[in-house]
Every structure is written in structure tokens, then in C-alpha cells.
Amino acid sequence: MIHSASDADLTLGVIGGMGPLATADFLAKLVQATPVTIEQEHLRVLVDSNPKVPDRNRAIAGTGVSPGPLLAGMAAGLERAGANFLVMACNTAHVFESDIRVAISIPFVSIIDEASDECVRGHAGIRRVGLLATPACTASGLYQRALGRNGLSAVVLNRRDEEVFLGLLHAIKRDGVSRDLRIAMKRLAEALVADGAEMVIAGCTEVPLVLDAADLAVPLLDATSNLARRCVQYARRQSPFPAVARLG
Amino acid sequence: MIHSASDADLTLGVIGGMGPLATADFLAKLVQATPVTIEQEHLRVLVDSNPKVPDRNRAIAGTGVSPGPLLAGMAAGLERAGANFLVMACNTAHVFESDIRVAISIPFVSIIDEASDECVRGHAGIRRVGLLATPACTASGLYQRALGRNGLSAVVLNRRDEEVFLGLLHAIKRDGVSRDLRIAMKRLAEALVADGAEMVIAGCTEVPLVLDAADLAVPLLDATSNLARRCVQYARRQSPFPAVARLG
């Protein structure tokens, strides 16, 4: 078990609250991903869990106000409070990543780029990656571009399943998890596999709340868990921060 | 379902990381305790999850450095970042509550006072309350004084069981939860009941990670869940903040 001296660890800042349960899930996964012998070796994390951020799907669809300025303000606040690098525990909100980056002078680590890189690093030979993501995230092409840069193609939900997905998402955020929601999410993942996906990315932080790797016949990459594992490496300076050039 | 307009909610600040999984547990319980129809009605929460805080049990035993100044600095940072009131997701660290209070000008809500009040409010007729708490928390008399003000007496672990408890705590913080840890914690709770406890307080934020109400023949008050429920009331201005006069 290799880890740096605890006092040398970088402090992580988390732009969260979208939804708040997904942020708690990310924090629990970060703890699980951190090898320690005593509590003090865990990472210091500053979190702004702000569920008041305007709806990302509506903003991207043009029917709601942009969350960009508020997300930028949260990011700047986390930097002021002492964070050394930032992540955001919401895939769809990465549409507003450039608003965040211009507001800060510390690295921002993208959940989407990290998941896309892990598809190559951890799943050699796979070409077609299924996406369980929101309609807005899919329409933005965020994952498709990141996967394309790695020579991978995306398999996305059809229009009807996208609407079903959005319904599940709102149900999780309103009522929490349930067996019915698990069954419905599994069916969406299976539809991606039937359409040719050789693996599936849980590309929305609510998905892993109701879908486990054991539910699927193909590998499932939980973008939240993957981000947590990467954060430990960045905080302990075991991996250099990714270049920003990939934006846009 | 009654709740105030979401923009009028107060922002909660959480002094956390002791341990970090207990803080994630508190955040999840806060989400579950908050009635909402849409995500934006959840509370904004600023969290400083800092596992680097020096060991509370050692400090209180006189064999380690005091975490008071660091806790005070975290509290002041949360206030600067915009928190309107603070809680701390660690019972034992409340020994340093006065260090925190002098560093801030916003209300600090005590997990211990809230649990003690709930013993009266929610469990009429009970006189003897069992405490699952750390040796340092028990030695400090924090819970005993709070319960005493409410006309209740505390049943505490014997010396040998206190050491067992501390061992379980360190195992949870190091390795996470397991079936063996659940069985061992249940045995400690049953020892309190055998000694006359009519209910038991999970008075350490790691305890509810391995002990459920269904495990016991008497009522179990999870101080973490109780604090989460109270925070919703304070944030939505449905309850006035408690007076500070109870300190000391």
C-alpha cells in the first residue's frame, strides 16, 4: 500500500448537490477508494453541495436559466476556501465546464474525460461504449467527443428511452432509490447492450445509486467511482493533472 | 408536506471528516430527512470534511495535541464561505465546542443537546438512557450533563466494553463496515440494556454505520439522523435556534 505523507495531500474541492444524494455517494466512494492505516490519511475535501443550482437539462434545452454563473461562483468559493483542485459530482453540468475553468486558477478534473480515459486504460479492445446519460448530456456530445478522441464510439439511448431515463432521474432525486427504479434502469442498460454496446458508462451520478456491475452482462464503468479513484491519485500526487487542451 | 420557499432556506455548514464516512452518512441522512418535490428544494450545505483533525480521544486523554484550534479555523472558514449555521458530524469533538463557538458569529447546533432533547420529546417516560459513545466522550460527561438537564440519567459502557468500542471504531474508520463489526456493536448495545438502559443513543457518528434500530429490543436514537432532521427544521426556519446558555 503506497501513499504519500498525509500532510502533503492536496485538498479536493467538490462542486456538488446535483443531486445531493449523488454528492454523498461520491464522498463515500472517495473514502472507499482511499487506502489508509489511520483516519488522518484520508483526504481533506471541501464540498459545496448546492441543490439550488438551476436545472441543467432545462437550461441546455433552452427552457431554463443557465447554471453557468452560479457554478463558476461555487468553484471560485471552493478555491478561496482552500481547495487545490476541483471536481463536479454531476456529468450533465460539465456542459458548463468552461464557465468554471475561467473562474478558477486551480486544476479542474472532468468526470467525463476521466471515464473516457478509463474505457481505454481498463477495457482494452472495446470499441463501442454505451452511455447512460441525461438527454442534455447526450445532446451536448460531451461523452461522444471524449470517447472519439480515444478512438471509441458511443451507443446512446433512443429518444423514448431518453425520456424514460429522465423520469427515473427525477424519481430518484424526489423519492430516493427503489426496486422498481433498479429494474427500469437495468432495462435501459440492456437496451444499449442490445444496440451493440460492449461496455456501459454510468454517465450520470444518479445511475450508480440504482445500478450495479452485477446487473449487467457487459462491464459497467461507474463514472463516479472512477472519478473518486482518480482524485486519490491526484491528491497524493501520484498522477499529473490532465492537460486542459481537450476542452471544446 | 410543509416547507418554506427554497430560496429562503438557510445554508448549513458541516464541520466534518471525523471520520469521513460518517460525514457522508450525515449528508445522505440530511437528504432523506428533507421533504421536497423538486431537487432545488433540498438544502445547500457547505462541508469541510477534514480527516486530518488530530485524534480527539488522544487529545482528551492528554496524549495528543488539541484539535480545538483547527476545528475553530474550519468553523470560521465555513462561516466565511456563506454558512448561516453550523453542525459538527462527530459527537466526541463536541468537547471542543467552546473553541468553535468563540470563533464564529453564527449559531452552532450541538448533536449532543439535540439527541438529549429528543430523548424527552420522542420517548416520554424513559429515565435511563444508554450511551454508545467513545471513552473520551463518556469521560467528558457531555451526554451525562445534557441528559441530566432533562431529568434523565445515563447508562455508560463499562471500562472493558469501552476499549472494545474504541477498537470497533478504529476498525470501521480503517476498513469500513462488516458483519463482524455489526455483531460486536450490537453486543455492546445489549450490555447497556442489561445494565438498565430503557433506550440507547448511538452517540458516535460511526455507530449507525453498523447498528440499526431493528437490532435492539429498546428504542435506538441515531444522533446523526436526529441532527439531520433538526437541521431541516432550522434551515427552513420552522424551529428557533437553541439558546447557547447550556454550555459549560
Coordinates of C-alpha atoms in Angstrom, one line a residue:
Chain A
M1 CA 0.0 0.0 0.0
I2 CA 1.7 3.1 -1.2
H3 CA 0.6 6.6 -0.1
S4 CA 2.2 9.9 0.5
A5 CA 2.5 11.5 3.9
S6 CA -0.9 12.7 4.8
D7 CA 0.0 16.4 5.3
A8 CA 1.3 16.6 1.8
D9 CA -2.0 15.6 0.3
L10 CA -3.8 18.2 -1.9
T11 CA -7.2 19.3 -0.8
L12 CA -10.1 18.4 -3.1
G13 CA -13.0 20.8 -3.8
V14 CA -16.4 19.3 -4.9
I15 CA -19.0 21.3 -6.8
G16 CA -22.0 19.2 -5.7
G17 CA -25.6 19.0 -4.9
M18 CA -26.8 17.9 -8.3
G19 CA -28.3 15.9 -6.8
P20 CA -27.3 16.0 -3.1
L21 CA -27.6 12.2 -2.7
A22 CA -25.1 11.7 -5.6
T23 CA -22.7 14.0 -3.8
A24 CA -22.9 12.0 -0.6
D25 CA -22.4 8.9 -2.8
F26 CA -19.3 10.4 -4.3
L27 CA -17.9 11.2 -0.9
A28 CA -18.5 7.7 0.3
K29 CA -16.8 6.3 -2.8
L30 CA -13.8 8.6 -2.2
V31 CA -13.4 7.2 1.3
Q32 CA -13.6 3.6 0.0
A33 CA -11.1 4.5 -2.8
T34 CA -8.5 5.8 -0.3
P35 CA -6.1 3.3 1.2
V36 CA -5.3 4.3 4.8
T37 CA -3.9 2.9 8.0
I38 CA -5.3 5.7 10.2
E39 CA -8.2 8.2 9.7
Q40 CA -5.8 11.2 9.3
E41 CA -4.5 9.7 6.0
H42 CA -7.9 10.3 4.3
L43 CA -8.2 13.3 2.1
R44 CA -9.5 16.7 3.1
V45 CA -12.5 17.6 1.0
L46 CA -14.3 20.9 0.8
V47 CA -17.8 20.5 -0.6
D48 CA -20.4 23.0 -1.8
S49 CA -23.5 20.8 -2.1
N50 CA -25.9 23.2 -3.7
P51 CA -29.2 21.7 -4.9
K52 CA -30.4 25.2 -5.7
V53 CA -28.4 25.2 -9.0
P54 CA -30.9 25.6 -11.8
D55 CA -32.0 22.5 -13.7
R56 CA -29.2 21.6 -16.2
N57 CA -31.5 19.8 -18.7
R58 CA -33.9 22.7 -19.0
A59 CA -31.0 25.2 -19.4
I60 CA -29.5 23.1 -22.2
A61 CA -32.9 22.6 -23.8
G62 CA -33.3 26.4 -23.8
T63 CA -36.2 26.4 -21.4
G64 CA -34.4 27.5 -18.3
V65 CA -31.8 29.8 -16.9
S66 CA -28.1 28.9 -17.3
P67 CA -26.4 27.5 -14.1
G68 CA -23.0 28.6 -15.5
P69 CA -22.6 31.7 -13.4
L70 CA -23.7 30.0 -10.2
L71 CA -21.4 27.0 -10.8
A72 CA -18.5 29.4 -11.5
G73 CA -19.2 31.2 -8.2
M74 CA -19.3 27.9 -6.3
A75 CA -15.9 26.9 -7.9
A76 CA -14.3 30.3 -7.0
G77 CA -15.6 29.9 -3.5
L78 CA -14.1 26.5 -3.1
E79 CA -10.7 27.8 -4.4
R80 CA -10.9 30.7 -1.9
A81 CA -11.7 28.2 0.9
G82 CA -8.5 26.3 0.2
A83 CA -9.2 23.7 -2.4
N84 CA -6.2 22.7 -4.6
F85 CA -8.2 21.1 -7.4
L86 CA -11.8 20.7 -8.2
V87 CA -14.3 18.1 -9.5
M88 CA -18.0 18.3 -10.1
A89 CA -20.3 15.4 -9.0
C90 CA -22.7 15.8 -11.9
N91 CA -22.0 14.7 -15.5
T92 CA -24.5 16.9 -17.3
A93 CA -23.3 20.1 -15.6
H94 CA -19.9 19.6 -17.4
V95 CA -21.6 21.3 -20.3
F96 CA -20.8 24.4 -18.2
E97 CA -17.1 23.4 -17.6
S98 CA -15.7 26.4 -19.5
D99 CA -17.6 28.8 -17.2
I100 CA -16.0 27.0 -14.2
R101 CA -12.5 26.9 -15.7
V102 CA -12.3 30.7 -16.4
A103 CA -13.4 31.4 -12.8
I104 CA -10.5 29.5 -11.1
S105 CA -6.8 29.2 -11.2
I106 CA -6.6 25.6 -9.9
P107 CA -7.0 22.4 -11.9
F108 CA -10.5 21.1 -12.7
V109 CA -10.7 17.4 -13.3
S110 CA -13.5 16.3 -15.6
I111 CA -15.6 13.3 -14.7
I112 CA -16.3 12.7 -18.4
D113 CA -12.7 12.8 -19.6
E114 CA -11.6 10.5 -16.7
A115 CA -14.4 8.0 -17.6
S116 CA -13.5 8.1 -21.3
D117 CA -9.8 7.6 -20.5
E118 CA -10.6 4.6 -18.2
C119 CA -12.5 2.9 -21.1
V120 CA -9.2 2.7 -22.8
R121 CA -7.0 2.1 -19.8
G122 CA -9.1 -0.6 -18.1
H123 CA -11.0 -2.2 -21.0
A124 CA -8.6 -2.8 -23.9
G125 CA -10.2 -4.0 -27.2
I126 CA -13.6 -2.4 -26.6
R127 CA -14.8 -0.1 -29.4
R128 CA -18.5 0.7 -28.7
V129 CA -19.4 2.2 -25.3
G130 CA -23.0 2.6 -24.1
L131 CA -24.0 5.8 -22.4
L132 CA -26.5 6.0 -19.6
A133 CA -26.7 9.8 -19.5
T134 CA -29.3 12.6 -19.5
P135 CA -30.8 13.8 -22.7
A136 CA -29.0 17.1 -22.3
C137 CA -25.6 15.4 -21.7
T138 CA -26.1 13.2 -24.7
A139 CA -27.3 16.1 -26.9
S140 CA -24.3 18.2 -25.9
G141 CA -22.0 15.5 -27.3
L142 CA -19.7 15.7 -24.2
Y143 CA -19.1 12.0 -23.9
Q144 CA -19.1 11.3 -27.7
R145 CA -16.3 13.8 -28.2
A146 CA -14.3 12.5 -25.2
L147 CA -14.7 8.9 -26.4
G148 CA -14.0 9.9 -30.0
R149 CA -10.6 11.4 -29.0
N150 CA -9.8 7.9 -27.6
G151 CA -10.9 6.1 -30.8
L152 CA -14.2 4.9 -29.3
S153 CA -17.7 5.3 -30.4
A154 CA -20.8 5.9 -28.2
V155 CA -24.0 4.0 -28.2
V156 CA -26.8 6.3 -26.9
L157 CA -30.3 5.7 -25.7
N158 CA -33.1 6.1 -28.3
R159 CA -35.4 9.1 -27.8
R160 CA -38.1 7.1 -26.0
D161 CA -35.6 5.6 -23.6
E162 CA -34.0 9.0 -23.0
E163 CA -37.4 10.3 -21.7
V164 CA -37.7 7.2 -19.5
F165 CA -34.2 7.9 -18.2
L166 CA -35.1 11.5 -17.3
G167 CA -38.2 10.2 -15.5
L168 CA -36.1 7.7 -13.5
L169 CA -33.7 10.5 -12.6
H170 CA -36.4 12.8 -11.3
A171 CA -37.9 9.9 -9.3
I172 CA -34.5 9.2 -7.7
K173 CA -34.0 12.8 -6.8
R174 CA -37.5 13.2 -5.4
D175 CA -38.1 9.8 -3.7
G176 CA -34.7 8.1 -3.4
V177 CA -34.0 4.6 -4.7
S178 CA -36.4 1.6 -5.0
R179 CA -36.5 -1.8 -6.5
D180 CA -38.7 -0.6 -9.4
L181 CA -36.2 2.1 -10.3
R182 CA -33.4 -0.5 -10.3
I183 CA -35.3 -2.8 -12.7
A184 CA -36.1 0.1 -15.0
M185 CA -32.5 1.4 -15.1
K186 CA -31.3 -2.2 -15.8
R187 CA -33.6 -2.4 -18.7
L188 CA -32.2 0.8 -20.2
A189 CA -28.6 -0.5 -19.9
E190 CA -29.7 -3.8 -21.5
A191 CA -31.2 -1.8 -24.5
L192 CA -27.7 -0.2 -25.0
V193 CA -26.1 -3.7 -25.0
A194 CA -28.7 -4.9 -27.5
D195 CA -27.7 -1.9 -29.7
G196 CA -24.1 -3.1 -29.7
A197 CA -22.5 -1.6 -26.6
E198 CA -19.6 -3.7 -25.4
M199 CA -19.5 -1.8 -22.0
V200 CA -21.7 0.8 -20.4
I201 CA -20.8 4.0 -18.6
A202 CA -23.0 5.1 -15.7
G203 CA -22.6 8.7 -17.0
C204 CA -24.9 10.4 -14.6
T205 CA -24.2 10.4 -10.9
E206 CA -27.7 9.1 -10.0
V207 CA -27.2 5.9 -12.1
P208 CA -24.9 4.1 -9.7
L209 CA -27.4 4.7 -7.0
V210 CA -29.7 2.1 -8.7
L211 CA -27.4 0.1 -11.0
D212 CA -24.5 -2.3 -10.0
A213 CA -21.9 -4.0 -12.2
A214 CA -23.6 -7.3 -11.2
D215 CA -26.8 -6.2 -13.0
L216 CA -25.1 -6.3 -16.5
A217 CA -23.6 -8.9 -18.8
V218 CA -21.0 -6.4 -20.0
P219 CA -18.6 -4.2 -17.9
L220 CA -20.2 -1.2 -16.2
L221 CA -18.0 1.8 -15.6
D222 CA -19.3 3.9 -12.7
A223 CA -18.0 7.4 -13.7
T224 CA -18.5 8.5 -10.0
S225 CA -16.3 5.7 -8.6
N226 CA -13.8 6.2 -11.3
L227 CA -13.5 9.9 -10.5
A228 CA -13.1 9.1 -6.8
R229 CA -10.2 6.7 -7.6
R230 CA -8.5 9.3 -9.8
C231 CA -9.0 12.0 -7.2
V232 CA -7.0 9.9 -4.7
Q233 CA -4.1 9.7 -7.2
Y234 CA -4.2 13.4 -8.0
A235 CA -4.4 14.4 -4.3
R236 CA -1.5 12.2 -3.4
R237 CA 0.5 13.5 -6.4
Q238 CA 0.7 10.0 -8.0
S239 CA -0.6 11.3 -11.3
P240 CA -0.1 14.6 -13.1
F241 CA -3.2 16.6 -13.7
P242 CA -4.6 16.2 -17.3
A243 CA -4.0 19.0 -19.8
V244 CA -6.9 21.4 -20.4
A245 CA -6.4 21.4 -24.1
R246 CA -9.2 18.9 -24.6
L247 CA -11.9 21.4 -24.0
G248 CA -14.3 22.5 -26.8
Chain B
M1 CA -45.9 18.3 3.4
I2 CA -44.9 21.8 4.7
H3 CA -41.8 23.5 3.6
S4 CA -40.7 27.0 3.0
A5 CA -39.8 28.6 -0.3
S6 CA -36.4 27.1 -1.2
D7 CA -34.5 30.4 -1.7
A8 CA -35.4 31.4 1.9
D9 CA -33.6 28.3 3.3
L10 CA -30.6 28.9 5.5
T11 CA -27.3 27.4 4.3
L12 CA -25.9 24.7 6.6
G13 CA -22.2 24.4 7.3
V14 CA -20.8 21.0 8.4
I15 CA -17.5 20.5 10.3
G16 CA -16.8 17.0 9.2
G17 CA -14.3 14.3 8.3
M18 CA -14.2 12.7 11.8
G19 CA -14.4 10.2 10.1
P20 CA -15.2 11.0 6.5
L21 CA -17.6 8.1 6.0
A22 CA -19.7 9.4 9.0
T23 CA -19.9 12.8 7.2
A24 CA -21.1 11.2 4.0
D25 CA -23.6 9.3 6.1
F26 CA -24.8 12.6 7.7
L27 CA -25.2 14.2 4.3
A28 CA -27.3 11.2 3.0
K29 CA -29.5 11.3 6.1
L30 CA -30.0 15.1 5.6
V31 CA -31.2 14.4 2.1
Q32 CA -33.6 11.7 3.3
A33 CA -34.8 14.0 6.1
T34 CA -35.7 16.8 3.7
P35 CA -39.2 16.7 2.1
V36 CA -39.0 18.0 -1.5
T37 CA -41.0 18.0 -4.7
I38 CA -38.0 19.1 -6.8
E39 CA -34.2 18.9 -6.3
Q40 CA -34.0 22.7 -5.8
E41 CA -35.9 22.4 -2.5
H42 CA -33.0 20.5 -0.9
L43 CA -30.7 22.4 1.4
R44 CA -27.4 24.0 0.4
V45 CA -24.7 22.5 2.5
L46 CA -21.1 23.6 2.8
V47 CA -18.8 20.9 4.1
D48 CA -15.3 20.9 5.4
S49 CA -14.6 17.2 5.6
N50 CA -11.2 17.2 7.2
P51 CA -9.9 13.8 8.4
K52 CA -6.5 15.5 9.2
V53 CA -8.1 16.8 12.5
P54 CA -5.9 15.3 15.3
D55 CA -7.3 12.3 17.2
R56 CA -10.0 13.5 19.7
N57 CA -9.6 10.6 22.1
R58 CA -5.9 11.1 22.4
A59 CA -6.2 14.8 22.9
I60 CA -8.8 14.3 25.7
A61 CA -6.7 11.6 27.3
G62 CA -3.8 14.1 27.3
T63 CA -1.6 12.0 25.0
G64 CA -2.2 14.1 21.8
V65 CA -2.4 17.6 20.5
S66 CA -5.8 19.5 20.9
P67 CA -7.9 19.7 17.7
G68 CA -9.6 22.8 19.1
P69 CA -7.7 25.5 17.1
L70 CA -8.1 23.5 13.8
L71 CA -11.8 23.0 14.5
A72 CA -12.2 26.7 15.2
G73 CA -10.5 27.5 11.9
M74 CA -12.7 25.1 10.0
A75 CA -15.8 26.7 11.6
A76 CA -14.7 30.2 10.8
G77 CA -13.9 29.1 7.2
L78 CA -17.4 27.7 6.8
E79 CA -18.9 31.0 8.1
R80 CA -16.8 33.0 5.6
A81 CA -17.9 30.7 2.8
G82 CA -21.5 31.5 3.5
A83 CA -22.9 29.1 6.1
N84 CA -25.7 30.5 8.2
F85 CA -25.4 27.9 11.0
L86 CA -23.1 25.1 11.8
V87 CA -23.1 21.5 13.0
M88 CA -20.3 19.0 13.6
A89 CA -20.7 15.4 12.4
C90 CA -18.7 13.9 15.4
N91 CA -20.0 13.6 18.9
T92 CA -16.6 13.4 20.7
A93 CA -15.3 16.6 19.1
H94 CA -18.1 18.5 20.9
V95 CA -15.7 18.5 23.8
F96 CA -14.1 21.4 21.8
E97 CA -17.5 23.1 21.2
S98 CA -16.4 26.3 23.1
D99 CA -13.4 26.7 20.8
I100 CA -15.8 26.7 17.9
R101 CA -18.4 29.0 19.3
V102 CA -15.9 31.7 20.1
A103 CA -14.6 31.6 16.5
I104 CA -18.0 32.2 14.8
S105 CA -20.9 34.6 14.9
I106 CA -23.5 32.2 13.6
P107 CA -25.4 29.6 15.6
F108 CA -23.8 26.2 16.3
V109 CA -26.2 23.3 16.8
S110 CA -25.0 20.6 19.1
I111 CA -25.6 17.0 18.1
I112 CA -25.5 16.1 21.8
D113 CA -28.0 18.6 23.0
E114 CA -30.3 17.7 20.1
A115 CA -30.1 14.0 20.9
S116 CA -30.7 14.6 24.6
D117 CA -33.8 16.8 23.9
E118 CA -35.2 14.1 21.5
C119 CA -35.0 11.6 24.4
V120 CA -37.6 13.7 26.2
R121 CA -39.6 14.8 23.1
G122 CA -39.8 11.4 21.4
H123 CA -39.6 8.9 24.3
A124 CA -41.8 10.1 27.1
G125 CA -41.5 8.1 30.3
I126 CA -37.9 6.9 29.8
R127 CA -35.5 7.7 32.6
R128 CA -32.3 5.7 31.9
V129 CA -30.6 6.3 28.6
G130 CA -27.7 4.0 27.3
L131 CA -24.8 5.7 25.7
L132 CA -22.8 4.2 22.8
A133 CA -20.0 6.7 22.8
T134 CA -16.2 6.9 22.8
P135 CA -14.3 6.7 26.1
A136 CA -13.3 10.4 25.7
C137 CA -16.9 11.4 25.1
T138 CA -18.1 9.5 28.1
A139 CA -15.2 10.7 30.3
S140 CA -16.0 14.3 29.3
G141 CA -19.5 14.0 30.7
L142 CA -21.0 15.8 27.7
Y143 CA -24.0 13.5 27.3
Q144 CA -24.4 12.9 31.0
R145 CA -24.8 16.7 31.6
A146 CA -27.2 17.2 28.7
L147 CA -29.3 14.3 29.8
G148 CA -29.2 15.4 33.4
R149 CA -30.6 18.8 32.4
N150 CA -33.5 16.9 31.0
G151 CA -34.0 14.8 34.2
L152 CA -32.5 11.7 32.6
S153 CA -29.7 9.5 33.7
A154 CA -27.0 7.9 31.5
V155 CA -26.0 4.2 31.5
V156 CA -22.4 4.0 30.2
L157 CA -20.2 1.2 28.9
N158 CA -18.0 -0.5 31.5
R159 CA -14.3 0.0 31.1
R160 CA -13.7 -3.2 29.2
D161 CA -16.5 -2.6 26.8
E162 CA -15.3 1.0 26.3
E163 CA -12.0 -0.4 25.0
V164 CA -13.9 -2.8 22.8
F165 CA -15.9 0.1 21.5
L166 CA -12.8 2.1 20.6
G167 CA -11.4 -1.0 18.8
L168 CA -14.6 -1.2 16.7
L169 CA -14.4 2.5 15.9
H170 CA -10.9 2.3 14.6
A171 CA -11.8 -0.8 12.6
I172 CA -14.7 1.0 10.9
K173 CA -12.6 4.0 10.2
R174 CA -9.8 1.8 8.8
D175 CA -11.7 -0.9 6.9
G176 CA -15.3 0.2 6.6
V177 CA -18.3 -1.9 7.9
S178 CA -18.6 -5.6 8.2
R179 CA -20.9 -8.3 9.6
D180 CA -18.5 -9.0 12.5
L181 CA -18.5 -5.3 13.4
R182 CA -22.3 -5.2 13.4
I183 CA -22.4 -8.2 15.7
A184 CA -19.9 -6.7 18.1
M185 CA -21.6 -3.3 18.2
K186 CA -25.0 -5.0 18.9
R187 CA -23.4 -6.8 21.8
L188 CA -22.3 -3.6 23.4
A189 CA -25.8 -2.1 23.0
E190 CA -27.3 -5.1 24.6
A191 CA -24.9 -4.8 27.5
L192 CA -26.3 -1.3 28.1
V193 CA -29.8 -2.7 28.1
A194 CA -28.8 -5.4 30.5
D195 CA -27.4 -2.6 32.8
G196 CA -30.9 -0.9 32.8
A197 CA -30.9 1.3 29.7
E198 CA -34.5 1.8 28.5
M199 CA -33.3 3.3 25.2
V200 CA -29.9 3.7 23.6
I201 CA -28.3 6.7 21.9
A202 CA -25.9 6.0 19.0
G203 CA -23.7 8.8 20.3
C204 CA -20.8 8.4 17.9
T205 CA -21.3 9.0 14.2
E206 CA -19.7 5.7 13.3
V207 CA -22.2 3.7 15.4
P208 CA -25.2 4.0 13.0
L209 CA -23.0 2.7 10.2
V210 CA -23.1 -0.7 11.9
L211 CA -26.2 -0.6 14.1
D212 CA -29.9 -0.3 13.2
A213 CA -33.0 0.2 15.3
A214 CA -34.1 -3.3 14.3
D215 CA -31.0 -4.8 16.1
L216 CA -32.3 -3.8 19.5
A217 CA -35.2 -4.6 21.8
V218 CA -35.3 -1.0 23.1
P219 CA -35.5 2.2 21.0
L220 CA -32.3 3.3 19.4
L221 CA -31.8 7.1 18.8
D222 CA -29.4 7.7 16.0
A223 CA -27.9 11.1 17.0
T224 CA -26.8 11.6 13.4
S225 CA -30.3 11.1 11.9
N226 CA -31.8 13.2 14.7
L227 CA -29.4 16.0 13.9
A228 CA -30.2 15.8 10.2
R229 CA -34.0 16.1 11.0
R230 CA -33.4 19.1 13.2
C231 CA -31.1 20.8 10.6
V232 CA -34.0 20.7 8.1
Q233 CA -36.2 22.5 10.7
Y234 CA -33.6 25.1 11.5
A235 CA -32.7 25.7 7.8
R236 CA -36.4 26.1 7.0
R237 CA -36.9 28.4 10.0
Q238 CA -39.5 26.1 11.4
S239 CA -37.7 26.0 14.8
P240 CA -35.8 28.7 16.6
F241 CA -32.1 28.0 17.3
P242 CA -31.5 26.7 20.8
A243 CA -30.0 29.1 23.4
V244 CA -26.3 28.8 24.0
A245 CA -26.6 29.1 27.8
R246 CA -26.4 25.3 28.1
L247 CA -22.7 25.3 27.6
G248 CA -20.3 24.5 30.4

